[in-house]
Each structure stands twice: as C-alpha cells, then as structure tokens.
Coordinates of C-alpha atoms in Angstrom, one line a residue:
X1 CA 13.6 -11.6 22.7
X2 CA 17.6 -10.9 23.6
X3 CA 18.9 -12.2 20.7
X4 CA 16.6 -12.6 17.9
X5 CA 19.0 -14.3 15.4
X6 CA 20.0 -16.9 17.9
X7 CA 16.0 -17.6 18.4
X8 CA 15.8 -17.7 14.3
X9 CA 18.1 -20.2 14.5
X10 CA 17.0 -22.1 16.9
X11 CA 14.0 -22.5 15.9
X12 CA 14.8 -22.9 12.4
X13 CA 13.0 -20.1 11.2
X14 CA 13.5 -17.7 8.3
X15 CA 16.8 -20.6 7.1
X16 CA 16.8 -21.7 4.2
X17 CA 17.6 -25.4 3.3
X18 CA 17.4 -27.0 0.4
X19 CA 14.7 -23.7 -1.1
X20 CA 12.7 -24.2 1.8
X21 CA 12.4 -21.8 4.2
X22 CA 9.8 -21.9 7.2
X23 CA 8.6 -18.2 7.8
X24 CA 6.6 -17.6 11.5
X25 CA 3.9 -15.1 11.6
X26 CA 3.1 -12.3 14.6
X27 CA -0.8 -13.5 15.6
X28 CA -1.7 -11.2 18.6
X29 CA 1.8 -10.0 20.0
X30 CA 3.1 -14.1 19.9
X31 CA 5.1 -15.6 17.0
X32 CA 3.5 -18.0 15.4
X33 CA 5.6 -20.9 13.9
X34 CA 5.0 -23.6 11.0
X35 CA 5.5 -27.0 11.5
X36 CA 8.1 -28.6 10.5
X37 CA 7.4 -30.4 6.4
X38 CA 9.8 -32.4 3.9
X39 CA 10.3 -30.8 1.1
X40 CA 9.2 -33.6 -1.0
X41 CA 5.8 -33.7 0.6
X42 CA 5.5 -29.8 -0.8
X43 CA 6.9 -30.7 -4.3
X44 CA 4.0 -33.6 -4.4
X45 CA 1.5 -31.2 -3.1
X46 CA 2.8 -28.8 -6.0
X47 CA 2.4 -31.4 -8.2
X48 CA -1.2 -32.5 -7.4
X49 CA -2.3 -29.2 -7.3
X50 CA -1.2 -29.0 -11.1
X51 CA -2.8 -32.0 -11.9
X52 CA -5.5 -31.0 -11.0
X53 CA -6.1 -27.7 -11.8
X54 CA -4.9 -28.4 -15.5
X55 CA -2.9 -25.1 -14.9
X56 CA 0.7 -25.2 -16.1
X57 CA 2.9 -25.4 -13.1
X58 CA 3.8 -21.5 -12.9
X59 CA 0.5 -20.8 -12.6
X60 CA 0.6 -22.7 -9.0
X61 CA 2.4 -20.8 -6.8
X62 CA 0.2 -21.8 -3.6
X63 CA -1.7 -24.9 -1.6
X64 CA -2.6 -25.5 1.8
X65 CA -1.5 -29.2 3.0
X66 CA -2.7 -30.4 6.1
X67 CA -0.3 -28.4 8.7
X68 CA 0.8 -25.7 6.8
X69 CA 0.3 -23.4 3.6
X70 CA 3.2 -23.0 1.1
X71 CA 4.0 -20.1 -1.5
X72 CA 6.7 -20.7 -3.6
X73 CA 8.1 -18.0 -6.0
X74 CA 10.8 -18.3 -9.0
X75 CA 14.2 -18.4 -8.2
X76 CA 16.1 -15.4 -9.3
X77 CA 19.7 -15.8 -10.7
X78 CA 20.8 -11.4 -9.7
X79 CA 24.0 -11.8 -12.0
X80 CA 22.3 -12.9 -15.1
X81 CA 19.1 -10.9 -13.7
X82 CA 16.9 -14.4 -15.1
X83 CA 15.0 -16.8 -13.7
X84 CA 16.7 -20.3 -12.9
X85 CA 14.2 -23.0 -13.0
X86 CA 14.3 -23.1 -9.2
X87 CA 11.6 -22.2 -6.6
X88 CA 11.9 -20.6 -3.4
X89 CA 8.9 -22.2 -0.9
X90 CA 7.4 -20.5 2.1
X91 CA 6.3 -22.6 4.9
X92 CA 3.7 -20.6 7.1
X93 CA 1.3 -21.8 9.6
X94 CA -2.7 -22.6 8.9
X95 CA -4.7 -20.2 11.1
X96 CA -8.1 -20.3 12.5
X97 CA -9.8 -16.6 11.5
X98 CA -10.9 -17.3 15.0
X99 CA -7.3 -16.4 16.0
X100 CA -7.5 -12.8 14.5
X101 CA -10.4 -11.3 15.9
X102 CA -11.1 -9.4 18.9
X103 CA -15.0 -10.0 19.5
X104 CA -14.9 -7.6 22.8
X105 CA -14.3 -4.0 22.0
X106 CA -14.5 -2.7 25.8
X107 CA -11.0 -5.0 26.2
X108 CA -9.6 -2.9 23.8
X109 CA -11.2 0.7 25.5
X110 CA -9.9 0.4 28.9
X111 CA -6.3 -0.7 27.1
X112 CA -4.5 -0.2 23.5
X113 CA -7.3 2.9 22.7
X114 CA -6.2 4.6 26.1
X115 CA -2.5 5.0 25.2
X116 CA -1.0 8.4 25.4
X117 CA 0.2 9.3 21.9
X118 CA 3.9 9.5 22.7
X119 CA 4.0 6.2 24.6
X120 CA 2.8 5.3 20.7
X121 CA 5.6 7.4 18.9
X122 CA 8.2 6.2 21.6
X123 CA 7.3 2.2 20.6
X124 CA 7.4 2.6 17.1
X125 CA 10.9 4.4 17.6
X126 CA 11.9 1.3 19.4
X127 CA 10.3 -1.2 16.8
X128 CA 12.8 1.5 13.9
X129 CA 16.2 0.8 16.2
X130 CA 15.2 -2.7 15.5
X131 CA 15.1 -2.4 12.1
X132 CA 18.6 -0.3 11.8
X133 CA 20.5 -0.9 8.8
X134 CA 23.2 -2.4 10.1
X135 CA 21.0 -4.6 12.5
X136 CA 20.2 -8.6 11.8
X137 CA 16.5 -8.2 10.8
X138 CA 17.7 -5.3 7.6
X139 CA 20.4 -8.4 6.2
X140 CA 18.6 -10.8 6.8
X141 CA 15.3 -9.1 5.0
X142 CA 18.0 -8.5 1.6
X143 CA 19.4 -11.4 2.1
X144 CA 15.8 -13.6 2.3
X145 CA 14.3 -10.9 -0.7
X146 CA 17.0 -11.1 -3.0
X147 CA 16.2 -14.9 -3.6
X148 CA 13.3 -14.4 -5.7
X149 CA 12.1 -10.2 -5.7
X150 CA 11.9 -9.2 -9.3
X151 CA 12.9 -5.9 -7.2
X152 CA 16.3 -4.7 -8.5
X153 CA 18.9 -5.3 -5.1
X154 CA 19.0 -1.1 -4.7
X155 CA 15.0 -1.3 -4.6
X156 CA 15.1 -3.6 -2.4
X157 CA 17.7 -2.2 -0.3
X158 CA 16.5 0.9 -0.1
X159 CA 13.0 -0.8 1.1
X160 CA 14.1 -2.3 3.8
X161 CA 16.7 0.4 5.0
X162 CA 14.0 3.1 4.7
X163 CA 11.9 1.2 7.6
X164 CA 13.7 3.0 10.5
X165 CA 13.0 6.4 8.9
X166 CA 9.2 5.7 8.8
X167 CA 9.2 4.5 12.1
X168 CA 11.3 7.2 13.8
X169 CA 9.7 9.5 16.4
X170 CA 9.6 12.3 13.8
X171 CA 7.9 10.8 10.8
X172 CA 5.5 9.2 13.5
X173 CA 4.6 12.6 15.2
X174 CA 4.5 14.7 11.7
X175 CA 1.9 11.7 10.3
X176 CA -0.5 12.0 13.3
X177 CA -0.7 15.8 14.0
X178 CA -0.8 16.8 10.7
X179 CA -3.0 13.7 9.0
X180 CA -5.4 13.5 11.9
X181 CA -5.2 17.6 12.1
X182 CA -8.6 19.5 12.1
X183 CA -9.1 22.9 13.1
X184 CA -5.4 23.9 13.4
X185 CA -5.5 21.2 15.8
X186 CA -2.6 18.5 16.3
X187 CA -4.0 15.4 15.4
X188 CA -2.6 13.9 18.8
X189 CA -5.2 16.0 20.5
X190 CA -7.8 13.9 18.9
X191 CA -5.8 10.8 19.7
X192 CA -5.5 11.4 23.0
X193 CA -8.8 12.6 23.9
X194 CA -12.3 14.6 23.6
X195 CA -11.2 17.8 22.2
X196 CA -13.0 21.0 21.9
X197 CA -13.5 23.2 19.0
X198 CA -15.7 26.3 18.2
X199 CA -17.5 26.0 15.0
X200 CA -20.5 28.1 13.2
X201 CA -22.3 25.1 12.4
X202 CA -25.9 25.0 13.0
X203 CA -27.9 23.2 15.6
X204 CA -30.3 21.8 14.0
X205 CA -34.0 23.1 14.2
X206 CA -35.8 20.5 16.1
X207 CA -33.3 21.4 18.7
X208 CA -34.4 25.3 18.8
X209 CA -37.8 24.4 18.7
X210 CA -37.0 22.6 21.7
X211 CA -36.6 26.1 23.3
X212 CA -40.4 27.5 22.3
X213 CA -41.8 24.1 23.5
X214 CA -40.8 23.4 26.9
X215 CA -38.0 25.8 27.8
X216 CA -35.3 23.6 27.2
X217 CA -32.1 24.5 25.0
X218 CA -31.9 21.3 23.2
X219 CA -31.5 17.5 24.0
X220 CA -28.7 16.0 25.8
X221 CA -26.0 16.3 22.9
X222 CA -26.8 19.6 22.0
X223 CA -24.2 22.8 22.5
X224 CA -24.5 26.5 22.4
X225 CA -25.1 28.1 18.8
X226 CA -26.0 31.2 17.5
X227 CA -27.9 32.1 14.3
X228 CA -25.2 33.1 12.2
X229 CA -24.5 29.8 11.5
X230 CA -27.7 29.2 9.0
X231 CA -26.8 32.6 7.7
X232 CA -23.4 30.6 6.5
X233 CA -26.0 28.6 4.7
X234 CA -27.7 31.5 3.0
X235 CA -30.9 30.6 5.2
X236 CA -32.6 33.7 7.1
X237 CA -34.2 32.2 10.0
X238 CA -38.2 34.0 10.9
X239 CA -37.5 36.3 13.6
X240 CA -39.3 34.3 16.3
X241 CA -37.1 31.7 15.7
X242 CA -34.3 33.5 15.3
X243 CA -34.6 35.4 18.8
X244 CA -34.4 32.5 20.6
X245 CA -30.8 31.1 19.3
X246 CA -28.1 31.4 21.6
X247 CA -25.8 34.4 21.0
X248 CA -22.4 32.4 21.9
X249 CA -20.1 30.7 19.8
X250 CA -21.4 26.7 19.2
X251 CA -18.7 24.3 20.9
X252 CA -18.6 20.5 19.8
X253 CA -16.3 18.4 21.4
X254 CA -15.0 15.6 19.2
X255 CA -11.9 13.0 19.4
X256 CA -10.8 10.1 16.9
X257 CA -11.6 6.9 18.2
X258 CA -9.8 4.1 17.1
X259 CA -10.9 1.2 15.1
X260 CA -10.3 -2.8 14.6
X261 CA -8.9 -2.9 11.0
X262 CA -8.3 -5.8 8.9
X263 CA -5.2 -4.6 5.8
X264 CA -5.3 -6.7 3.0
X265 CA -2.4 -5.4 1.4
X266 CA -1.1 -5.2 -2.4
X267 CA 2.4 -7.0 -3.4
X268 CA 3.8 -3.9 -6.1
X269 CA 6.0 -2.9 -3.1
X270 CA 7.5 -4.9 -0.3
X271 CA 6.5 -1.3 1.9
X272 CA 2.8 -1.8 1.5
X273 CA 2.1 -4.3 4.1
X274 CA 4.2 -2.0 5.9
X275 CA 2.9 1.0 5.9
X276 CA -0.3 -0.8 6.0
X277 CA 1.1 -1.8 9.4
X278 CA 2.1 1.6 10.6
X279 CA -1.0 3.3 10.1
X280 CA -2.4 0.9 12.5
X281 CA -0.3 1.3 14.7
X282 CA -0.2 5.1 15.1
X283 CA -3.9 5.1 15.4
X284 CA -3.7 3.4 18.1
X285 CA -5.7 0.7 16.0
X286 CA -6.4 -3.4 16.8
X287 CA -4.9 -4.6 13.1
X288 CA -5.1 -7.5 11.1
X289 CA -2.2 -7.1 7.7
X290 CA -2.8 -9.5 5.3
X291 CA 1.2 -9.8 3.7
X292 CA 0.4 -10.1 -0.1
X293 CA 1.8 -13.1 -2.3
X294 CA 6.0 -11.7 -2.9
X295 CA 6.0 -9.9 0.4
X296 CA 5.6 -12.4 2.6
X297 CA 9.1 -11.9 4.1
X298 CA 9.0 -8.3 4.9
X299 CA 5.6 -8.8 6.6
X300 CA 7.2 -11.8 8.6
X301 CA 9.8 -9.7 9.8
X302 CA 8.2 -6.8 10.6
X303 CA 6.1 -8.8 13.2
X304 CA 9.5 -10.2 14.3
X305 CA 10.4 -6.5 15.3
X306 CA 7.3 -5.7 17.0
X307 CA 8.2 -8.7 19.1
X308 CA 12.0 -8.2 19.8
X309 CA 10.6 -3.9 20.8
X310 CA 8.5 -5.2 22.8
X311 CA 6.4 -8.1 23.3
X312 CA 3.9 -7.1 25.7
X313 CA 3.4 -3.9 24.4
X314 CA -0.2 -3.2 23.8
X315 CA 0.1 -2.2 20.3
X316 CA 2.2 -5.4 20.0
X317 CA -0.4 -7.4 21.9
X318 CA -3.2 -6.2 19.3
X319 CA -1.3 -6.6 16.0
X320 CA -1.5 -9.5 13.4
X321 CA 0.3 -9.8 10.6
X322 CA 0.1 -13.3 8.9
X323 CA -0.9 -14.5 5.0
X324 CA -3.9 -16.1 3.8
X325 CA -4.8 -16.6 -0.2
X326 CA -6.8 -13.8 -0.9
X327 CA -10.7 -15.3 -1.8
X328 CA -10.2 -17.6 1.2
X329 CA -13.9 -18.4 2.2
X330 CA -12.6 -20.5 4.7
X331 CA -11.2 -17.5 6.3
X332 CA -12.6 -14.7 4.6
X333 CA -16.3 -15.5 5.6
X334 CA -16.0 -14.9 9.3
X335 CA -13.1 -12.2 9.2
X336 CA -15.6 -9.9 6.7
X337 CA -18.4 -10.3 10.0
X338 CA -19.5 -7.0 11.1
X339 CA -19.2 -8.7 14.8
X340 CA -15.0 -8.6 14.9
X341 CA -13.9 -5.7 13.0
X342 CA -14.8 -1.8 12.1
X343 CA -13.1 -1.0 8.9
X344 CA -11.6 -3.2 6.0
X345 CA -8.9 -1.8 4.3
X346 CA -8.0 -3.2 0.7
X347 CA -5.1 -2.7 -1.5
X348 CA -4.7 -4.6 -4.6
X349 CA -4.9 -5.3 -8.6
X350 CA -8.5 -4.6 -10.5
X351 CA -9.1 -8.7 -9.9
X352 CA -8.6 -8.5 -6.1
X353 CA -10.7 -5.9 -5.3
X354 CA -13.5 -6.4 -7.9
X355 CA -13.5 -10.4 -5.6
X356 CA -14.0 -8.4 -2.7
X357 CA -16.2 -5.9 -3.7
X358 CA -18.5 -8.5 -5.3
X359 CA -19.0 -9.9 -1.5
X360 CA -21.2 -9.2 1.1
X361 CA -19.2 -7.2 3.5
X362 CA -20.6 -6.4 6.5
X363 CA -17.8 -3.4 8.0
X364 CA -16.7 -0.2 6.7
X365 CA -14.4 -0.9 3.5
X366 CA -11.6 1.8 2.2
X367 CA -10.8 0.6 -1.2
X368 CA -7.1 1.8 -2.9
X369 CA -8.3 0.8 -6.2
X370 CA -5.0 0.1 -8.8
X371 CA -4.3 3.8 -10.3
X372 CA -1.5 5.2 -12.6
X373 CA 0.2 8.3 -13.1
X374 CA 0.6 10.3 -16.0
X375 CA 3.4 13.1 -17.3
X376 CA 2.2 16.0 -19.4
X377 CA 5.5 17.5 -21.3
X378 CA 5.0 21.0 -23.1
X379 CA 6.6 22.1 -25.9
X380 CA 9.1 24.1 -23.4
X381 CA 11.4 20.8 -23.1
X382 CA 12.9 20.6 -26.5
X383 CA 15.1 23.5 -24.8
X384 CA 16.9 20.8 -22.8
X385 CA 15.3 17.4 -23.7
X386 CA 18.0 15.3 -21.9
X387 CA 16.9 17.1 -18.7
X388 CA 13.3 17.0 -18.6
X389 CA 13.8 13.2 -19.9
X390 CA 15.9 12.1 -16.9
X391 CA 13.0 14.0 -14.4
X392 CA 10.4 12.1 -16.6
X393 CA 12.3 8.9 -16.2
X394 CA 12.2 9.4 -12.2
X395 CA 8.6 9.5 -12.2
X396 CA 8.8 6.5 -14.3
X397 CA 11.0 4.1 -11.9
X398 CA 9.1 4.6 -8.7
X399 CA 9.3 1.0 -7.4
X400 CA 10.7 -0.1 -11.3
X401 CA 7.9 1.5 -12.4
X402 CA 5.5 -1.0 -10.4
X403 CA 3.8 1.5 -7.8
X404 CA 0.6 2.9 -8.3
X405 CA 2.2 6.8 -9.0
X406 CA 5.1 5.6 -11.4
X407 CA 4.1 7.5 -14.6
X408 CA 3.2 4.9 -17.8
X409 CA 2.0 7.1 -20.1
X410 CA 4.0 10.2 -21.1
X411 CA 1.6 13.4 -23.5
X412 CA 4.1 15.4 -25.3
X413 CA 2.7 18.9 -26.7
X414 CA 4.5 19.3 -30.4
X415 CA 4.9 18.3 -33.8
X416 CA 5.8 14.5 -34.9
X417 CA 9.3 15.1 -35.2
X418 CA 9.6 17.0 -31.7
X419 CA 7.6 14.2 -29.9
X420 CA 10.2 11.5 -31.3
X421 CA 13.2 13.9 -30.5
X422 CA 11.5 13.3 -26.8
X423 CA 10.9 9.9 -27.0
X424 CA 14.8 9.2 -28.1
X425 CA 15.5 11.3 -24.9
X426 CA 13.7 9.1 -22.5
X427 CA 15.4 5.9 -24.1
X428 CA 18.7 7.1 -23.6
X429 CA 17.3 8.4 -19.9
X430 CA 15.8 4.5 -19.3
X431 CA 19.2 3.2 -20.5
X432 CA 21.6 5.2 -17.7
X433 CA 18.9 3.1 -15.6
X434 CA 19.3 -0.2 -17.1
X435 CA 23.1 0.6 -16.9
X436 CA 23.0 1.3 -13.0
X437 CA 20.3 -0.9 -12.1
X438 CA 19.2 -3.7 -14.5
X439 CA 16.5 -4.9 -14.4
X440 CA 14.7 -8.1 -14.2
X441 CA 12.1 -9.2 -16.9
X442 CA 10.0 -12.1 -16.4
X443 CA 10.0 -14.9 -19.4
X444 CA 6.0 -13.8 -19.4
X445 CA 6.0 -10.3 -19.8
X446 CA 9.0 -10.5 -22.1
X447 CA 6.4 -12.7 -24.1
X448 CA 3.9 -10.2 -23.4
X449 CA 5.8 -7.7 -25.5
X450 CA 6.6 -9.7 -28.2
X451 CA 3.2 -10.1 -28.9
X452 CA 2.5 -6.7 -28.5
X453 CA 5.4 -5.5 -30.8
X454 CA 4.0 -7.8 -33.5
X455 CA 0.2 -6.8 -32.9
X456 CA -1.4 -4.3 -31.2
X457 CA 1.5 -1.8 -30.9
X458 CA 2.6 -2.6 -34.4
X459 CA 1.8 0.4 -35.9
X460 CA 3.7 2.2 -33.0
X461 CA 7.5 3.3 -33.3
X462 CA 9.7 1.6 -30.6
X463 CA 12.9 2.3 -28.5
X464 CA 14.2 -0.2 -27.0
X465 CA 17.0 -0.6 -24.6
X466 CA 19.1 -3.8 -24.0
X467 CA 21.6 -6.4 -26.4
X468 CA 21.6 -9.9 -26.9
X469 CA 18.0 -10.8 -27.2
X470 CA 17.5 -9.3 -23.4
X471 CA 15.5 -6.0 -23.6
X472 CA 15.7 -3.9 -20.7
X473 CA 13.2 -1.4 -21.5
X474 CA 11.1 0.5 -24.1
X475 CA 10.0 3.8 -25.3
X476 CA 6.3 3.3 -27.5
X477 CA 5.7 6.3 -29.6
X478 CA 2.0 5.7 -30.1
X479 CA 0.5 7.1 -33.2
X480 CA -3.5 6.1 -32.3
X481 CA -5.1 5.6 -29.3
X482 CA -4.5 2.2 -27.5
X483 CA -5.9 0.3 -24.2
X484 CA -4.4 0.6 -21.3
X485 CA -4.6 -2.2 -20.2
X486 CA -2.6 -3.6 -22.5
X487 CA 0.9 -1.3 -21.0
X488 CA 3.2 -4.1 -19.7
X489 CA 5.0 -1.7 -17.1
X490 CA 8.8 -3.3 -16.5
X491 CA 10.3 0.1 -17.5
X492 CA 8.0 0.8 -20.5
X493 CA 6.7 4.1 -21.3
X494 CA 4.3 5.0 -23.6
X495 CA 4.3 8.5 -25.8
X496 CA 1.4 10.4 -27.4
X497 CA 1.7 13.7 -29.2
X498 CA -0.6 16.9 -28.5
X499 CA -0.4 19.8 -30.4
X500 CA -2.0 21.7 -27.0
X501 CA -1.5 20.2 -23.7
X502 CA -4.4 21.3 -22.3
X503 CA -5.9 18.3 -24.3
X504 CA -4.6 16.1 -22.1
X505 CA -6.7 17.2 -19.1
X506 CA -10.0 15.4 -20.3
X507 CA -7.8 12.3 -20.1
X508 CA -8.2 13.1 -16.0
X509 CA -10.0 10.5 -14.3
X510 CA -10.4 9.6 -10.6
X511 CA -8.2 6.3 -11.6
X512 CA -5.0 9.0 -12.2
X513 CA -3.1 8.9 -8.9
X514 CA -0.6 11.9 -9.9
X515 CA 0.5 13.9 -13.1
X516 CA 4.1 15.5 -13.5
X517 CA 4.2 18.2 -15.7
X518 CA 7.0 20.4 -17.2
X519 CA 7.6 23.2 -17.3
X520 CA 5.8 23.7 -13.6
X521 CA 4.9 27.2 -15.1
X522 CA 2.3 25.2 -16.8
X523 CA 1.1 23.2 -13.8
X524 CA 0.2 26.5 -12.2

C-alpha cells in the first residue's frame, strides 16, 4: 500500500461525513472494509434499539444492522471541553468468528513460529516508521480521536506519538530478552529455538529406578542428574539409590513456543489494544485483538500500519484486529473453542471479566482484572508539601487518572490539621493540571458527584477545583471509611489520615497494582 491516504480516500474509509465515518478492520493480514450505509438507516436502527430496550438513548451506543455494526460515541466540543448533543458513528464490518481462527496449528509451525527473532524486531521497526509523528496515520489518529475521546488532546497526542517508540527495534529487543529471560538467558534464545540450560533439579524417582530395574538411565525425555539435586530439597536419598544417580550436571533443553491468542482488550487507554497487539507480535504469536468500545480508531489504524509495513509479512498474515460487542454469543461461542486458540487474554472493568469468567472457557485464560494504585505519604512531607503534592499528583494523572496504576486513594501519616495542610497541597497541585490540561467531565459523572457530595461523602471535607458550575477536579478528605467503589476517578483523589503509616499496609491486596510512597527512605 504506496500511498495509504490516497487508498483511505478512495475508498472512503476512516472520512467523516455528516458524523459518520466507516472504519475497516485488519482480518488475517487483508483490510477488511464496511459496506457502504445512510446515515438515516443508522439513526432509525438507534432509535429502535431504544425503543426497545426501554434504555434512554445514551445508554445505546451499539447495534448490529444487517451489513454492518455501528458504535457511536458523544460528540466532544475541545474548546468548551463539553459534550454537544452530537454523536460520532463507527461503521465496521459484521464478521464470521469463522474468519478469525486458525484451526491448523502445523500451518502456523513450518511459518510465523519459525521466524528468526530480528526478522520480528526488524518488522515491527518498519510497522513504528509508519506510525512517525509527522506521518499520515499519527494526524489522522488525533485528528479521528479528538472527535469524541474524553482523553485530554496532550493524552491523546502523546498516545498516539509514543507508538513508534514501542515499536522501535530497541524497546522490541529489550521486551523479549529481558521478559522472556531465564537463566541469564536472552529471551530471543528461547524464541528462536531449543535452548540448553544446566539446572540442579531432580529427575524424578521412577526414572532412577529405571536404572536398578533394567539398566536403563531413564525414559526417552529424561537427562543426566546428580543427587545433589534432592539434597536442594532437604531429601537424603538411601544409599542404594543414591549410588546410582548420575554424577554430571542435569541438562534440560527448553524453548518458548508460541501460542494462538485471542486479546480482548480494555478501553481506559487508547494503548491497550496496542500493546495488546505488540505482545503478539513479538512472540511470534497468531493474534486475535478485540479493539474495546472508545478505541476503535487506534485499533483500526494500527491494522492499517501492519498493512502499509508489510502486507505479506507473516506476522501481518496472522494478525486480526477487529471489534465485536463484548458478550457476543454469536461470536464468542466458537472463538472461546479449545479447537482454534491456546490462550485468552482479557482486559477489562469488574462486569467484563466477571461475563467472561462466568462462561465455559475451554483455552488457557490470563485475566488483568481492574486494579488501583495507592500513595502512602509520611509525615516527612509537611517539610515541602507543595513538592511531594505535585509527585502525588503525577501518580494521580496517569491516563487522567483512568489507568489501572493512577493512584485514587492518597494515606497521609499525621495529625487532622497536617493531613488537610496536604490535602490543600494536592488541590492546588490538580489545579496547575486543570490549568494546563483541562479536563473533560461527563454530564454523568458530574451527576455522580453531586450525589456523592450531598450523600455518601457528605460528612467528608472537599477541595474542589474549577468556576462557573464546571468542576475540574476534587480533593476528599475522608474522615471514615468509605467504599471504593463508589471513587468516581476524573481527577478525584481521596485522603485518609494515619497516625503510623505502617497501618496502611493491611490495606494491601492483590487488587493494588502499585503504591508510591514518600519519603522512599520509608519504602525501603
């Protein structure tokens, strides 16, 4: 594909007319295009669908017509950073799950799972020079995002601008030799092949029984060991068994073999289905990404520069990367078949993966369950408050406070009046932030905090950022304990008081992704 905008354009893909816009999909290394529909046969669809769901109509944001499925998403006005009544639809094929899957694994042996590592790191370099900056696929991704992301534009910038860097040849190379490492061992080795490494591990007693029975020094997968590997175990073998272990080192030989993974990704960050993406690729994996609802755009282009590196490329060949409505059975049913693919991969909120877990699945599943992060400030900070706010406040706005390690609930070790001389802090940190980079609030979850304000927080003591009726974002002194689920992120942090910090740590639970703590002294 020479010229990938000219294509776009003729083929009226990823243009918007009249809030339509038709997005293709990458099914097996070829681009997959809608069919062409009115937009008044997707506004009656829309309108059926609410009828007869008894839903109001923002609660609809998808339906699948009879040549195509449509997500539409709220218009965003970036000035007046507010909604405008408007919605931005999505036109993407209907696929047959038939389409995604690979039912012959050996296809896939004697091709994609026999590339040489750095053919891999050299095609994802090529896919990152599509992706430059200044190329079409980076402006057109803003320009296509900014329409209706609740992303801030330097989020959003930055997402799609830090593509190239995660696909360049270095961060490619450092991920698979030090990820995939074992041993000391560069994870390529394993990539690329059966590799050998010395271990004390035992081999198993049936297998030096072998030896007093018939002669034998174990079955046909068995290596060269020696008894000090039980005495690792604090087992001390008889001495008749013992005097017939091998004296040499015990040799395995071992290699990661890739895997047909199906991604169903998360929509907190327009990277996930991304990164999702690359980790497929640089296993050398056959992958399915599910784009998630808000990210459909990214995912489309990102199959669109896979395509323009290069379209015959195996890894190119073997990737999908195309949207279905998450609880699909239609689709879901046969995809989740132990018959087409070895692991399932699943990002998403507590809803989406409780649907899937609640399923028969018949592969491997990896579950990124939603998590949160924490900050534990010590008494130290009231020596420069303003300081340790601002870091606090970065841990905060990772992804405007959306990904799964921005920090939501801030334990400050002190007295009443020290713990509000931190909380004023962090409001005046959140506000160079608003100032900078305002931020978007949704007409629900500025609801949501109403209600809060004037119930279940309403014992609490609030900061709050923003003028004119338009609040930007919130510090909660919180007096008692509270539910978390209740926190309604959009740049709101919560504060509770310790008087030691080490009480904190029994809040630790495998839900936690990351704690920042000050000073670092205390970390240690």
């Amino acid at each position: 594909m020479e010229n990938l905008e000219q294509f776009l354009e003729d083929s009226n893909l990823l243009q918007v007319e009249d809030g339509v816009c038709r997005v293709p999909f990458l099914v097996r290394g070829e681009i997959v295009a809608p069919e062409p529909v009115e937009k008044a046969e997707i506004e009656a669809a829309f309108q059926a669908r609410v009828a007869e769901s008894g839903k109001g109509e923002r609660e609809i944001t998808y339906v699948k017509m009879d040549r195509v499925q449509v997500v539409r998403e709220p218009v965003v006005d970036r000035e007046a950073s507010r909604f405008t009544g408007a919605w931005f639809y999505q036109v993407m094929p209907l696929l047959s799950p038939s389409q995604l899957c690979e039912p012959d694994p050996t296809r896939l042996v004697s091709s994609l799972y026999n590339l040489p590592v750095k053919e891999v790191i050299a095609y994802l370099a090529e896919v990152g020079r599509v992706f430059t900056p200044e190329g079409f696929l980076a402006r057109k991704g803003i320009e296509l995002s900014r329409i209706s992301s609740e992303l801030p534009d330097d989020f959003l910038r930055g997402a799609i601008f830090s593509i190239p860097m995660l696909f360049s040849e270095k961060m490619a190379a450092e991920m698979i030799d030090n990820e995939l490492s074992f041993g000391g061992i560069a994870g390529r080795k394993f990539l690329d092949g059966w590799t050998k490494i010395k271990t004390d591990a035992y081999p198993g007693i049936s297998m030096v029984l072998a030896n007093r029975v018939s002669g034998v020094s174990g079955g046909l997968r068995s290596f060269a060991a020696r008894a000090v590997g039980w005495m690792k175990f604090g087992v001390t073998l008889p001495e008749d068994i013992a005097s017939i272990m091998p004296a040499q080192g015990y040799t395995i030989q071992t290699r990661a073999m890739p895997t047909r993974q199906l991604h169903v990704t998360a929509g907190n960050s327009p990277l996930v289905p991304v990164m999702s993406c690359f980790r497929s690729l640089i296993t050398k994996g056959y992958g399915v990404i599910k784009a998630p609802y808000g990210a459909t755009i990214p995912g489309a282009l990102l199959g669109l520069a896979l395509h323009a590196a290069q379209p015959d490329h195996p890894l190119t060949r073997n990737t999908s990367i195309v949207y279905w409505k998450g609880g699909d059975r239609e689709v879901e049913d046969m995809l989740f078949l132990p018959t087409f693919f070895d692991r399932l991969v699943v990002w998403g909120s507590p809803e989406a993966v409780e649907s899937i877990r609640s399923r028969p699945i018949w592969i491997k599943p990896v579950f990124f369950n939603p998590r949160y992060a924490l900050s534990f400030i010590g008494r130290e900070a009231q020596e420069d408050l303003d300081g340790v706010a601002a870091r606090a406040a970065t841990d905060t706005m990772i992804w405007n406070q959306k990904a799964c390690i921005s920090s939501l609930v801030h334990y400050v070790e002190g007295d009443e009046a020290q713990a509000l001389a931190y909380c004023e802090a962090l409001a005046r940190a959140l506000a160079k932030w608003d100032e900078k980079i305002p931020n978007l609030v949704p007409p629900q979850l500025a609801g949501q905090i109403k209600r809060l304000k004037r119930g279940k927080f309403m014992t609490a003591k609030w900061f709050t950022n923003g003028e004119g009726g338009r609040p930007q974002s919130h510090v909660i002194y919180m007096p008692g304990e509270f539910n978390l689920l209740d926190h309604p992120f959009s740049r709101t942090v919560i504060v509770r008081r310790l008087d030691r910090l080490e009480d904190a740590l029994e809040l630790l639970h495998p839900a936690v992704s990351a704690v920042g703590v000050y000073p670092e002294a205390r970390r240690l």
